[in-house]
Amino acid sequence: MVNKLTIIERYKKKIKLLNKHNKLYFNNDNPEISDSEYDNLKKEILDLEKQNDFLFKLNLNKKVGTSPSKKFKKVKHLKPMLSLSNAFDKNDMKDFISKISNFLNTKGKNIEFSSEPKIDGISATLIYENGVLTKGLSRGDGVVGEDILENLKTINEIPKKIKGINVPSLFEIRGEIYIGKKDFDNIKGNFANPRNAAGGSLRQKDSRETSKIPLKYFAYGFGAIEPMIFATQSEFLEKIKNWGFSINPLSKTVKNLDEIEAQHSYVDSIRSSLDYDIDGLVYKVNDLKLQSRLGNTSSSPRWAVAYKFSAEKAVTKIKDIVIQVGRTGAITPVAKVEPVTVGGVVVSNATLHNEDEINRKDIRVGDTVQIQRAGDVIPQVISVDSSKRDQKSKKYIFPEKCLCGAVTKKEVNKSTKKEDAVRRCLKGYECDFIAREKLKHIVSKDAFNIDGLGKKVIDQFWEIKLIRQPSDIFTINYNKIKNLDGWGELSINNLKKAIDKSKIIELDRFIFSIGIRHIGQENAKILAGFFQSINKFKDLFNSKERKKILVNLIELDGIGEIQIESINNFFSINTNTEIVKQLINQLKIKNFKVQNKKGKFSNKTIMFTGGFEKMSRSEAKTLVENNGGKVLGTISKKLDILVIGSSKPTKKKIENAKSLNIKIILEDDWYKILNL
């Protein structure tokens, strides 16, 4: 039998090795081992801890990662570098094109797209002033990047000065930095993969070290341009190519879904022969005026999508089926499978979606199944090989109770009268499993965005009852953290700073963060525009006031009966109200800011009836909001202007507006106001 001292010695060696590789990866950008080897090392440490309780008392620091880089100056991007939404098949692309057509109201006309391969590299932006390269930034968090100009200058292909005619005085070019496969073969002994090699090289403090690495780049887009001299994305690419920038030779314009599919299939068939890694194609609306009209959602442009290559598949066996409880009470079945590598990632869990999906595919414990993983999407079971099923296997019976013991329900949609496919626990914060998931939502990037307080840390703090509800985040006893394994003085101080910083939050982010079902980021913005301040929002806590507010919410375009009912249900539960009250007491919540106080519709309320010839209702609504106005969904005394479209306007709305002496304008007048 192995004695205690031997186990401690083995444990210390593994911790020392882990800390070494953390430093190599996070500080030096120069990993010596592969991701899978690193994961195995962490697993060995965790296994030792599970088998030997006394190891926890050693309080060795095993926290993954290191303090944020202080190598480079932080600089705000001239325009945010947004993430792209993903498409995985022809239907996804069909939906993407349909949404664009509906938004622009193009009525079946073909829209031209510019496309280029999606390089698996490191994004960077180059800023030229009067043709001279003056700044070079990493992507960072999309809003703020690191100043890596000197390292970018070591890439010979990047022009230091643009030689050409009519070069914009301010010109921001975005590109992807990468290392070719052949070049990587010569240096792979020092790096885990080409992407890590490129990232590590760009973050070297000494640019002379960066110059030793054969970095290359492709320019693919732009940020700020003054003055704008391009009409299309393809014209932009052709022009910068003539000015000496590298663009991908597979860049192409396509005009319909068939051409998109043909190009996607072709590039997929040759990608293994390319000297760089790609995981799909990026499609952008080619016309820059249309791009401007389409604009962005809160996280991604409406005019672009990354069409990923076919999902990776693998065959494995289901060891068990367990249920998980989400922040909205959704009961999700998860298959525990024998570990299998899918697309370079070891997978041990796969989603089964819901009860109906299990019944439809007749998925059972012990089944041999095919799973797939597309991009960053959670792996899913796509089929069962029933020929390999044990004759004694039994049909899986979906549990009717939540993990907390409460009976779950399938809600009925009031408009469709159809039963929801998902079972839900309706106890809200009173269910510990929901409460924990709500905490994970609150600290997430799109909510409070608390760096260092991720899902695993929430689990850790939950288990020791350090955090049980949102307000606990802001009253943490940091002395208790000191005694936890993996927490040192530096990591505690970083967490404290991140939490203190997050106490100041915009009203719309706060509304989104508290986790009301059916209230996403866009709904939260509409509600924030309605309430304007947290004091007005707090009126929802009072049942009488809430009834009055909910009646008024019906007027808002974008807030329907489902959202109103969900808000009422949420605040009808005393526990929810008390938890939100306590959270508010810990915060400084900013009043909602109108995007353009001096816009054409500043402090005006607008309503539309009937279809327009030149634009969709969605685009019209966006234009109102961008010009400082608010869009209502019903006629009332609060309405300032009713805009009547040429296609099938509602007579009753027009009559009601006239009876209330509301200003009425026709579609042509609307275009004149907007100078269209």
XYZ file of C-alpha atoms in Angstrom:
676
model
C 0.000 0.000 0.000
C 1.337 3.434 -0.956
C 2.009 5.534 2.148
C 0.785 9.084 2.753
C 4.195 10.767 2.291
C 4.640 9.142 -1.142
C 1.224 10.402 -2.266
C 2.010 13.948 -1.042
C 5.342 13.920 -2.861
C 3.716 12.733 -6.116
C 0.989 15.363 -5.711
C 3.482 18.205 -5.173
C 5.435 17.211 -8.285
C 2.295 17.272 -10.412
C 1.278 20.680 -8.983
C 4.734 22.036 -9.753
C 4.488 20.685 -13.295
C 1.014 22.202 -13.765
C 2.216 25.627 -12.575
C 5.121 25.404 -14.996
C 2.821 24.720 -17.948
C 0.398 27.446 -16.813
C 3.236 29.944 -16.973
C 4.415 28.684 -20.363
C 0.930 28.934 -21.819
C -0.514 32.061 -20.200
C 2.586 34.218 -19.642
C 5.019 33.078 -22.326
C 2.520 32.009 -25.024
C 4.850 29.066 -25.613
C 3.223 25.787 -24.506
C 5.397 22.681 -24.418
C 2.565 20.148 -24.307
C -0.669 19.608 -26.225
C -4.077 20.593 -24.859
C -4.970 16.937 -24.282
C -1.742 16.305 -22.309
C -2.475 19.380 -20.192
C -6.045 18.169 -19.541
C -4.742 14.733 -18.528
C -2.341 16.332 -16.039
C -5.196 18.287 -14.422
C -7.321 15.129 -14.304
C -4.522 13.221 -12.528
C -4.358 15.965 -9.874
C -8.134 15.970 -9.393
C -8.191 12.172 -9.124
C -5.504 12.291 -6.440
C -7.553 14.845 -4.488
C -10.741 12.814 -4.731
C -8.963 9.712 -3.452
C -7.017 11.500 -0.688
C -8.877 14.146 1.371
C -5.737 15.179 3.249
C -4.296 16.779 0.081
C -6.760 19.693 0.341
C -5.047 20.893 3.522
C -1.806 21.540 1.625
C -3.496 24.621 0.061
C -1.298 24.607 -3.046
C -2.130 27.130 -5.761
C -3.410 25.260 -8.826
C -5.579 28.010 -10.324
C -5.544 27.774 -14.093
C -4.201 30.877 -15.792
C -2.243 33.859 -14.533
C -2.790 37.538 -13.954
C -3.834 39.617 -16.977
C -1.018 40.613 -19.286
C 0.737 43.857 -18.396
C 3.080 43.651 -21.359
C 1.137 45.971 -23.626
C -0.804 49.197 -23.418
C -4.579 48.799 -23.664
C -6.208 50.783 -26.491
C -9.885 51.147 -27.404
C -10.840 50.086 -30.939
C -12.173 52.836 -33.199
C -15.103 50.485 -33.873
C -15.870 47.323 -31.881
C -14.670 44.014 -33.357
C -17.889 41.995 -33.066
C -18.207 38.222 -33.138
C -19.902 36.460 -36.040
C -23.004 34.309 -35.779
C -22.604 30.763 -37.152
C -24.365 28.659 -39.783
C -23.817 24.915 -40.010
C -25.894 23.768 -42.982
C -27.906 24.872 -45.997
C -31.029 25.553 -43.926
C -29.065 27.857 -41.602
C -27.819 29.814 -44.614
C -31.337 29.917 -46.045
C -32.550 31.423 -42.750
C -29.671 33.936 -42.774
C -30.562 35.123 -46.288
C -34.281 35.188 -45.431
C -33.703 37.386 -42.364
C -31.692 39.825 -44.447
C -34.351 39.927 -47.170
C -37.098 40.477 -44.601
C -35.166 43.244 -42.850
C -34.381 45.042 -46.118
C -37.785 44.212 -47.624
C -36.144 43.107 -50.900
C -39.083 40.838 -51.874
C -37.202 37.882 -53.324
C -34.460 39.834 -55.102
C -31.055 38.162 -55.031
C -28.565 39.766 -52.671
C -24.895 39.592 -53.607
C -22.468 38.292 -50.988
C -18.716 38.603 -50.712
C -17.001 35.622 -49.112
C -13.593 34.496 -47.951
C -12.217 31.537 -45.961
C -12.386 31.830 -42.182
C -8.744 31.530 -41.129
C -7.972 29.872 -37.803
C -5.537 32.555 -36.693
C -5.275 35.686 -34.531
C -7.360 38.757 -35.371
C -5.641 42.134 -35.469
C -6.435 45.628 -36.686
C -4.117 48.067 -38.483
C -4.745 51.816 -38.343
C -3.307 54.094 -41.026
C -3.327 57.881 -40.754
C -2.648 59.691 -44.022
C -1.399 56.387 -45.397
C 1.103 55.710 -42.589
C 0.722 52.743 -40.198
C 0.386 54.346 -36.744
C -1.368 51.727 -34.598
C -1.731 47.950 -34.484
C -4.062 46.282 -31.999
C -4.984 42.769 -30.987
C -8.677 41.875 -30.868
C -8.763 41.799 -27.043
C -12.360 41.711 -25.854
C -13.601 43.323 -29.060
C -13.854 46.779 -27.474
C -10.321 47.185 -26.093
C -7.221 45.563 -27.568
C -3.497 45.505 -26.839
C -1.022 47.741 -28.652
C 1.113 45.221 -30.594
C 2.220 47.595 -33.365
C 5.951 46.815 -33.176
C 5.281 43.084 -33.429
C 2.921 43.543 -36.373
C 5.577 45.610 -38.134
C 7.824 42.526 -38.222
C 5.420 40.936 -40.749
C 7.050 41.950 -44.013
C 3.830 41.615 -46.037
C 2.063 44.321 -44.001
C 2.557 47.722 -45.700
C 4.118 50.304 -43.387
C 2.960 53.005 -45.771
C 0.131 52.733 -48.313
C 1.257 53.704 -51.788
C -1.787 54.513 -53.844
C -4.278 57.099 -55.023
C -7.216 58.370 -52.924
C -6.149 56.587 -49.741
C -8.561 57.574 -46.910
C -7.032 59.882 -44.301
C -8.155 57.441 -41.581
C -8.070 53.810 -42.652
C -8.581 50.856 -40.300
C -7.893 47.459 -41.866
C -8.674 44.198 -40.102
C -6.920 40.931 -40.786
C -6.053 37.480 -39.524
C -2.461 36.664 -38.540
C -1.399 33.067 -39.067
C 1.536 30.693 -39.590
C 1.544 28.475 -42.666
C 1.439 24.711 -42.124
C 4.808 24.192 -43.833
C 6.460 26.939 -41.781
C 4.937 25.528 -38.599
C 6.537 22.133 -39.265
C 9.929 23.808 -38.809
C 9.076 25.284 -35.382
C 6.408 22.929 -34.011
C 8.770 21.618 -31.369
C 8.267 24.918 -29.554
C 4.479 25.292 -29.886
C 1.314 23.223 -29.474
C -0.329 24.298 -32.770
C -0.098 27.047 -35.436
C -2.661 29.300 -33.772
C -0.835 29.227 -30.409
C 2.413 29.928 -32.218
C 0.932 32.996 -33.934
C -0.677 34.256 -30.709
C 2.463 33.749 -28.661
C 4.640 35.475 -31.220
C 2.419 38.556 -31.385
C 2.591 38.935 -27.606
C 6.358 38.845 -27.293
C 7.671 41.884 -25.437
C 10.727 41.988 -27.679
C 9.692 42.433 -31.318
C 13.062 40.955 -32.372
C 11.785 37.626 -31.053
C 8.579 38.035 -33.034
C 10.586 38.693 -36.213
C 12.065 35.182 -35.949
C 8.605 33.633 -36.487
C 7.314 33.361 -40.107
C 4.030 35.186 -39.557
C 1.685 35.909 -42.453
C -1.714 37.602 -42.725
C -4.820 38.058 -44.831
C -6.754 41.336 -44.743
C -10.500 40.711 -44.691
C -12.373 43.796 -43.505
C -12.346 47.313 -42.150
C -13.345 49.369 -39.141
C -13.276 53.159 -39.332
C -12.755 54.769 -42.747
C -12.761 58.543 -43.338
C -13.808 59.356 -45.954
C -15.604 56.226 -47.147
C -14.575 55.611 -50.756
C -15.841 52.056 -51.309
C -19.277 50.898 -52.458
C -18.853 47.150 -51.900
C -16.826 44.683 -49.855
C -15.400 43.152 -53.052
C -14.305 46.623 -54.255
C -12.598 47.169 -50.889
C -10.683 43.883 -51.216
C -9.660 44.569 -54.814
C -8.479 48.091 -53.981
C -6.388 47.115 -50.947
C -4.876 44.262 -52.990
C -3.667 46.869 -55.479
C -2.293 48.881 -52.547
C -0.109 45.964 -51.456
C -2.241 44.128 -48.881
C -2.616 40.340 -48.901
C -6.143 39.106 -49.475
C -7.222 35.484 -49.667
C -7.137 34.187 -53.268
C -10.309 32.151 -52.594
C -12.326 35.330 -51.937
C -15.340 35.408 -54.225
C -18.749 37.027 -54.772
C -21.876 34.856 -54.960
C -25.485 35.775 -55.724
C -27.727 33.042 -54.335
C -27.968 30.010 -52.086
C -26.981 27.561 -54.851
C -23.779 29.483 -55.547
C -23.055 29.634 -51.807
C -23.478 25.854 -51.490
C -21.302 25.164 -54.535
C -18.497 27.384 -53.268
C -18.747 26.012 -49.720
C -18.495 22.416 -50.980
C -15.550 23.241 -53.250
C -13.465 24.958 -50.561
C -14.328 22.194 -48.092
C -12.984 19.634 -50.595
C -9.621 21.414 -51.002
C -9.050 22.747 -47.486
C -6.640 19.942 -46.518
C -4.368 21.045 -49.385
C -4.249 24.686 -48.221
C -1.195 25.935 -46.324
C -3.352 27.378 -43.541
C -6.111 26.084 -41.273
C -9.703 27.145 -42.013
C -12.951 26.057 -40.375
C -15.501 27.589 -42.741
C -16.321 30.536 -44.989
C -17.447 34.019 -43.993
C -20.267 35.485 -46.075
C -20.918 39.241 -46.023
C -23.543 41.328 -47.780
C -21.426 42.870 -50.527
C -23.180 46.252 -50.774
C -21.798 48.476 -47.995
C -24.923 50.662 -47.945
C -26.993 47.560 -47.271
C -24.513 46.560 -44.538
C -25.076 49.951 -42.936
C -28.856 49.574 -43.126
C -28.718 46.093 -41.598
C -26.495 47.228 -38.716
C -25.690 44.999 -35.750
C -27.424 43.129 -32.973
C -25.952 43.488 -29.479
C -23.208 40.959 -30.282
C -22.859 40.409 -34.041
C -23.456 42.067 -37.430
C -26.728 41.206 -39.184
C -24.960 41.335 -42.543
C -22.368 38.588 -42.004
C -22.227 34.934 -40.971
C -19.578 32.236 -40.590
C -20.701 29.148 -42.536
C -18.796 26.368 -40.795
C -17.720 23.172 -42.500
C -19.548 19.904 -41.843
C -19.882 18.776 -38.243
C -17.414 16.237 -36.892
C -19.017 12.898 -36.011
C -18.004 9.897 -33.899
C -19.508 6.684 -32.537
C -19.644 5.962 -28.808
C -21.792 4.317 -26.142
C -24.223 5.847 -23.634
C -23.231 4.977 -20.068
C -26.018 6.912 -18.365
C -28.712 9.544 -18.904
C -28.942 12.332 -16.329
C -30.974 15.529 -16.192
C -29.713 19.071 -15.750
C -31.723 22.086 -14.623
C -31.238 25.384 -16.449
C -31.673 28.936 -15.148
C -35.214 29.135 -16.565
C -36.128 25.776 -14.994
C -35.766 23.820 -18.246
C -35.068 20.136 -17.606
C -32.465 18.977 -20.119
C -31.443 15.320 -20.489
C -27.719 14.706 -20.979
C -26.076 11.495 -22.164
C -22.946 10.451 -20.298
C -20.943 8.693 -23.003
C -17.712 6.764 -23.178
C -15.050 9.417 -23.919
C -14.469 9.859 -27.650
C -12.535 12.429 -29.699
C -14.734 14.593 -31.942
C -13.092 17.322 -33.979
C -9.958 17.260 -31.817
C -11.880 17.536 -28.533
C -12.487 14.697 -26.070
C -16.262 14.443 -25.505
C -17.876 12.671 -22.537
C -21.295 14.418 -22.519
C -23.869 14.964 -25.258
C -27.207 16.747 -25.121
C -30.428 14.840 -25.774
C -32.451 18.088 -26.028
C -35.751 17.079 -24.408
C -38.176 14.297 -23.539
C -39.792 14.249 -26.995
C -36.394 13.863 -28.678
C -35.532 10.850 -26.502
C -38.866 9.220 -27.306
C -38.638 9.990 -31.028
C -35.187 8.422 -31.365
C -35.856 5.797 -28.654
C -32.543 6.568 -26.934
C -31.628 4.213 -24.091
C -28.820 3.684 -21.601
C -26.311 1.265 -23.128
C -27.081 2.257 -26.730
C -24.368 2.658 -29.342
C -24.898 6.123 -30.811
C -23.458 8.570 -33.298
C -22.706 12.024 -31.911
C -21.682 15.195 -33.678
C -20.015 18.438 -32.722
C -20.257 21.508 -34.947
C -18.032 24.445 -34.034
C -18.529 25.416 -30.405
C -21.992 23.868 -30.244
C -22.573 21.316 -27.459
C -22.187 17.756 -28.840
C -25.502 16.068 -29.613
C -26.703 12.518 -30.204
C -27.935 12.293 -33.793
C -28.748 8.600 -34.211
C -28.939 5.213 -32.476
C -27.553 1.952 -33.848
C -30.386 -0.289 -32.637
C -28.718 -3.368 -34.175
C -26.127 -3.221 -31.389
C -28.690 -2.786 -28.611
C -28.759 -5.248 -25.705
C -32.002 -7.267 -25.806
C -32.491 -6.579 -22.088
C -32.347 -2.800 -22.504
C -35.312 -0.846 -21.202
C -37.017 2.242 -22.579
C -35.878 5.412 -20.807
C -38.610 6.921 -18.628
C -38.222 10.668 -18.352
C -38.514 11.869 -14.710
C -41.512 14.053 -13.924
C -39.805 15.756 -10.979
C -37.010 18.292 -10.827
C -33.787 17.464 -8.987
C -35.169 19.646 -6.181
C -38.174 17.334 -5.876
C -40.768 19.681 -7.356
C -43.180 18.407 -10.004
C -42.241 19.674 -13.477
C -44.696 20.895 -16.110
C -44.909 21.340 -19.838
C -46.376 24.769 -20.456
C -48.988 25.420 -23.148
C -48.360 28.238 -25.627
C -51.374 30.560 -25.454
C -51.222 31.584 -29.093
C -50.537 28.180 -30.694
C -52.300 26.103 -27.996
C -49.452 23.597 -28.346
C -47.672 21.963 -25.421
C -44.016 22.914 -24.974
C -41.494 20.135 -25.695
C -39.506 21.108 -22.595
C -40.421 20.223 -19.019
C -39.761 22.962 -16.479
C -39.419 23.418 -12.760
C -41.430 26.533 -11.873
C -39.949 27.252 -8.421
C -37.474 29.880 -9.595
C -34.915 30.904 -6.986
C -36.617 28.560 -4.513
C -35.050 25.666 -6.453
C -31.359 25.422 -5.549
C -30.478 24.021 -8.977
C -32.125 26.940 -10.789
C -30.622 29.440 -8.329
C -27.105 28.167 -9.030
C -27.590 28.438 -12.808
C -29.023 31.952 -12.439
C -25.825 32.932 -10.638
C -23.775 31.628 -13.558
C -25.908 33.723 -15.904
C -25.512 36.852 -13.793
C -21.705 36.739 -13.831
C -21.551 35.925 -17.576
C -20.069 38.158 -20.265
C -23.376 39.642 -21.467
C -24.603 40.351 -17.927
C -22.272 41.582 -15.151
C -19.184 40.254 -16.957
C -17.187 39.463 -13.798
C -13.758 38.229 -14.857
C -12.498 35.390 -12.653
C -15.962 34.379 -11.450
C -16.799 31.701 -13.985
C -19.036 28.648 -13.795
C -16.541 26.457 -11.954
C -15.861 29.142 -9.356
C -19.605 29.641 -8.814
C -19.879 25.870 -8.223
C -16.968 26.025 -5.786
C -18.410 28.971 -3.840
C -21.899 27.450 -3.885
C -20.726 24.209 -2.288
C -19.249 26.042 0.698
C -22.293 28.346 0.872
C -20.189 31.433 0.193
C -22.565 32.569 -2.594
C -26.218 31.495 -2.699
C -27.945 34.507 -4.243
C -26.797 37.397 -6.467
C -26.269 39.980 -3.713
C -23.822 37.576 -2.005
C -21.405 38.205 -4.883
C -20.907 41.761 -3.651
C -20.555 40.893 0.049
C -18.084 38.005 -0.246
C -15.982 37.233 2.801
C -12.583 37.192 1.079
C -10.942 35.792 4.215
C -12.839 32.537 3.640
C -11.469 32.303 0.109
C -7.908 32.386 1.444
C -8.425 28.940 2.912
C -9.647 27.467 -0.364
C -7.389 25.381 -2.521
C -6.268 27.254 -5.625
C -6.714 30.778 -4.256
C -3.723 32.998 -3.556
C -3.476 36.670 -2.615
C -3.077 37.799 -6.224
C -6.109 35.879 -7.545
C -8.247 37.129 -4.631
C -7.255 40.752 -5.283
C -8.034 40.353 -8.993
C -11.460 38.926 -8.162
C -12.189 41.761 -5.720
C -11.302 44.365 -8.375
C -13.497 42.651 -10.982
C -16.473 42.487 -8.599
C -16.068 46.111 -7.495
C -15.897 47.202 -11.143
C -19.103 45.318 -11.992
C -21.116 47.161 -9.306
C -21.663 49.954 -11.832
C -23.959 48.585 -14.542
C -26.275 49.888 -17.273
C -30.021 49.457 -16.725
C -30.542 47.221 -19.771
C -27.712 44.866 -18.757
C -29.149 44.698 -15.245
C -32.628 43.791 -16.538
C -31.117 41.082 -18.749
C -28.932 39.751 -15.928
C -31.704 38.987 -13.418
C -32.874 36.182 -15.680
C -36.553 36.786 -16.413
C -37.666 34.140 -18.875
C -38.271 35.411 -22.446
C -36.368 38.642 -21.689
C -33.244 38.569 -23.832
C -30.790 41.371 -24.525
C -32.960 43.103 -27.131
C -36.098 42.902 -24.939
C -34.060 44.238 -22.011
C -33.075 47.303 -24.073
C -36.711 47.983 -24.960
C -37.708 47.706 -21.291
C -34.813 49.921 -20.202
C -35.958 52.547 -22.698
C -39.427 52.372 -21.167
C -38.393 52.547 -17.485
C -35.407 54.885 -17.990
C -34.255 54.447 -14.357
C -33.994 51.708 -11.739
C -36.421 53.610 -9.490
C -39.151 53.296 -12.116
C -38.252 49.652 -12.652
C -38.712 48.974 -8.928
C -42.419 49.789 -9.295
C -42.744 46.241 -10.634
C -42.253 44.978 -7.072
C -45.656 46.336 -6.045
C -48.546 44.228 -7.386
C -50.897 47.210 -7.916
C -48.257 49.286 -9.675
C -47.207 46.248 -11.688
C -50.680 45.851 -13.159
C -50.637 49.459 -14.399
C -47.148 49.045 -15.848
C -47.954 45.806 -17.635
C -50.902 47.475 -19.373
C -48.549 50.175 -20.658
C -45.929 47.618 -21.734
C -48.390 46.275 -24.287
C -47.863 49.542 -26.187
C -44.166 48.775 -26.746
C -43.220 47.342 -30.110
C -41.217 44.176 -29.423
C -42.839 43.367 -26.071
C -45.744 40.952 -26.451
C -48.088 38.967 -24.238
C -45.493 36.238 -23.631
C -42.939 38.719 -22.253
C -45.564 40.552 -20.176
C -46.858 37.335 -18.653
C -43.286 36.234 -17.893
C -42.498 39.536 -16.124
C -45.683 39.229 -14.070
C -44.936 35.606 -13.145
C -41.396 36.481 -12.105
C -42.313 39.333 -9.780
C -45.379 37.530 -8.421
C -42.964 35.226 -6.583
C -41.908 36.996 -3.364
C -38.544 35.219 -3.278
C -37.638 36.621 -6.710
C -38.635 40.152 -5.706
C -36.644 40.051 -2.459
C -33.566 38.709 -4.223
C -33.707 41.452 -6.868
C -34.217 44.108 -4.155
C -31.135 42.922 -2.264
C -29.110 42.901 -5.458
C -30.126 46.471 -6.338
C -28.975 47.627 -2.884
C -25.421 46.550 -3.752
C -25.242 48.316 -7.108
C -25.053 51.627 -8.879
C -27.402 51.185 -11.856
C -27.070 53.813 -14.578
C -30.104 55.441 -16.145
C -30.867 54.365 -19.689
C -29.261 56.612 -22.289
C -31.042 57.469 -25.514
C -28.675 56.678 -28.391
C -29.115 60.018 -30.134
C -30.680 62.826 -28.084
C -30.469 65.205 -31.021
C -31.853 62.742 -33.557
C -34.774 63.374 -35.885
C -37.148 61.520 -33.540
C -35.664 62.609 -30.215
C -38.260 62.226 -27.424
C -40.869 61.173 -29.995
C -43.018 58.039 -30.024
C -43.697 56.456 -33.411
C -46.019 53.715 -34.590
C -46.270 51.971 -37.955
C -49.214 50.401 -39.750
C -49.069 48.702 -43.131
C -46.068 47.467 -45.121
C -43.456 49.711 -46.725
C -42.036 49.518 -50.238
C -38.402 50.288 -49.461
C -37.837 48.787 -46.011
C -39.143 46.340 -43.439
C -40.815 47.163 -40.147
C -37.634 45.984 -38.356
C -35.448 48.431 -40.251
C -37.906 51.287 -39.706
C -37.929 50.543 -35.975
C -34.115 50.517 -35.871
C -33.989 53.897 -37.638
C -36.375 55.417 -35.083
C -34.325 54.122 -32.138
C -31.032 55.238 -33.715
C -32.552 58.708 -34.073
C -33.579 58.992 -30.431
C -37.205 57.865 -30.717
C -39.323 55.069 -29.255
C -41.581 52.691 -31.186
C -45.007 51.853 -29.776
C -47.197 48.889 -30.673
C -50.642 50.351 -29.931
C -52.505 53.634 -30.412
C -52.751 55.814 -27.310
C -52.487 59.447 -26.213
C -48.742 58.856 -25.725
C -48.244 58.395 -29.453
C -46.751 61.327 -31.388
C -46.700 60.058 -34.988
C -48.479 57.277 -36.880
C -46.686 56.294 -40.108
C -48.954 54.683 -42.720
C -47.362 52.249 -45.161
C -48.728 51.730 -48.643
C -49.493 48.022 -48.185
C -52.600 47.034 -46.195
C -52.614 49.562 -43.309
C -55.078 48.880 -40.475
C -58.075 51.194 -40.845
C -58.986 50.972 -37.172
C -55.554 52.246 -36.127
C -55.858 55.182 -38.513
C -59.349 56.037 -37.210
C -58.164 55.825 -33.576
C -55.203 58.082 -34.351
C -57.470 60.650 -35.986
C -59.849 60.617 -33.015
C -56.909 61.350 -30.679
C -55.527 64.087 -32.991
C -52.291 62.179 -33.480
C -50.054 63.362 -36.326
C -50.348 61.024 -39.332
C -47.776 60.820 -42.131
C -47.681 58.661 -45.266
C -44.854 56.432 -46.450
C -43.463 59.042 -48.871
C -43.325 61.641 -46.067
C -41.453 59.109 -43.923
C -38.762 58.726 -46.591
C -38.474 62.510 -46.936
C -37.830 62.883 -43.199
C -35.050 60.295 -43.498
C -33.682 61.824 -46.724
C -34.153 58.500 -48.541
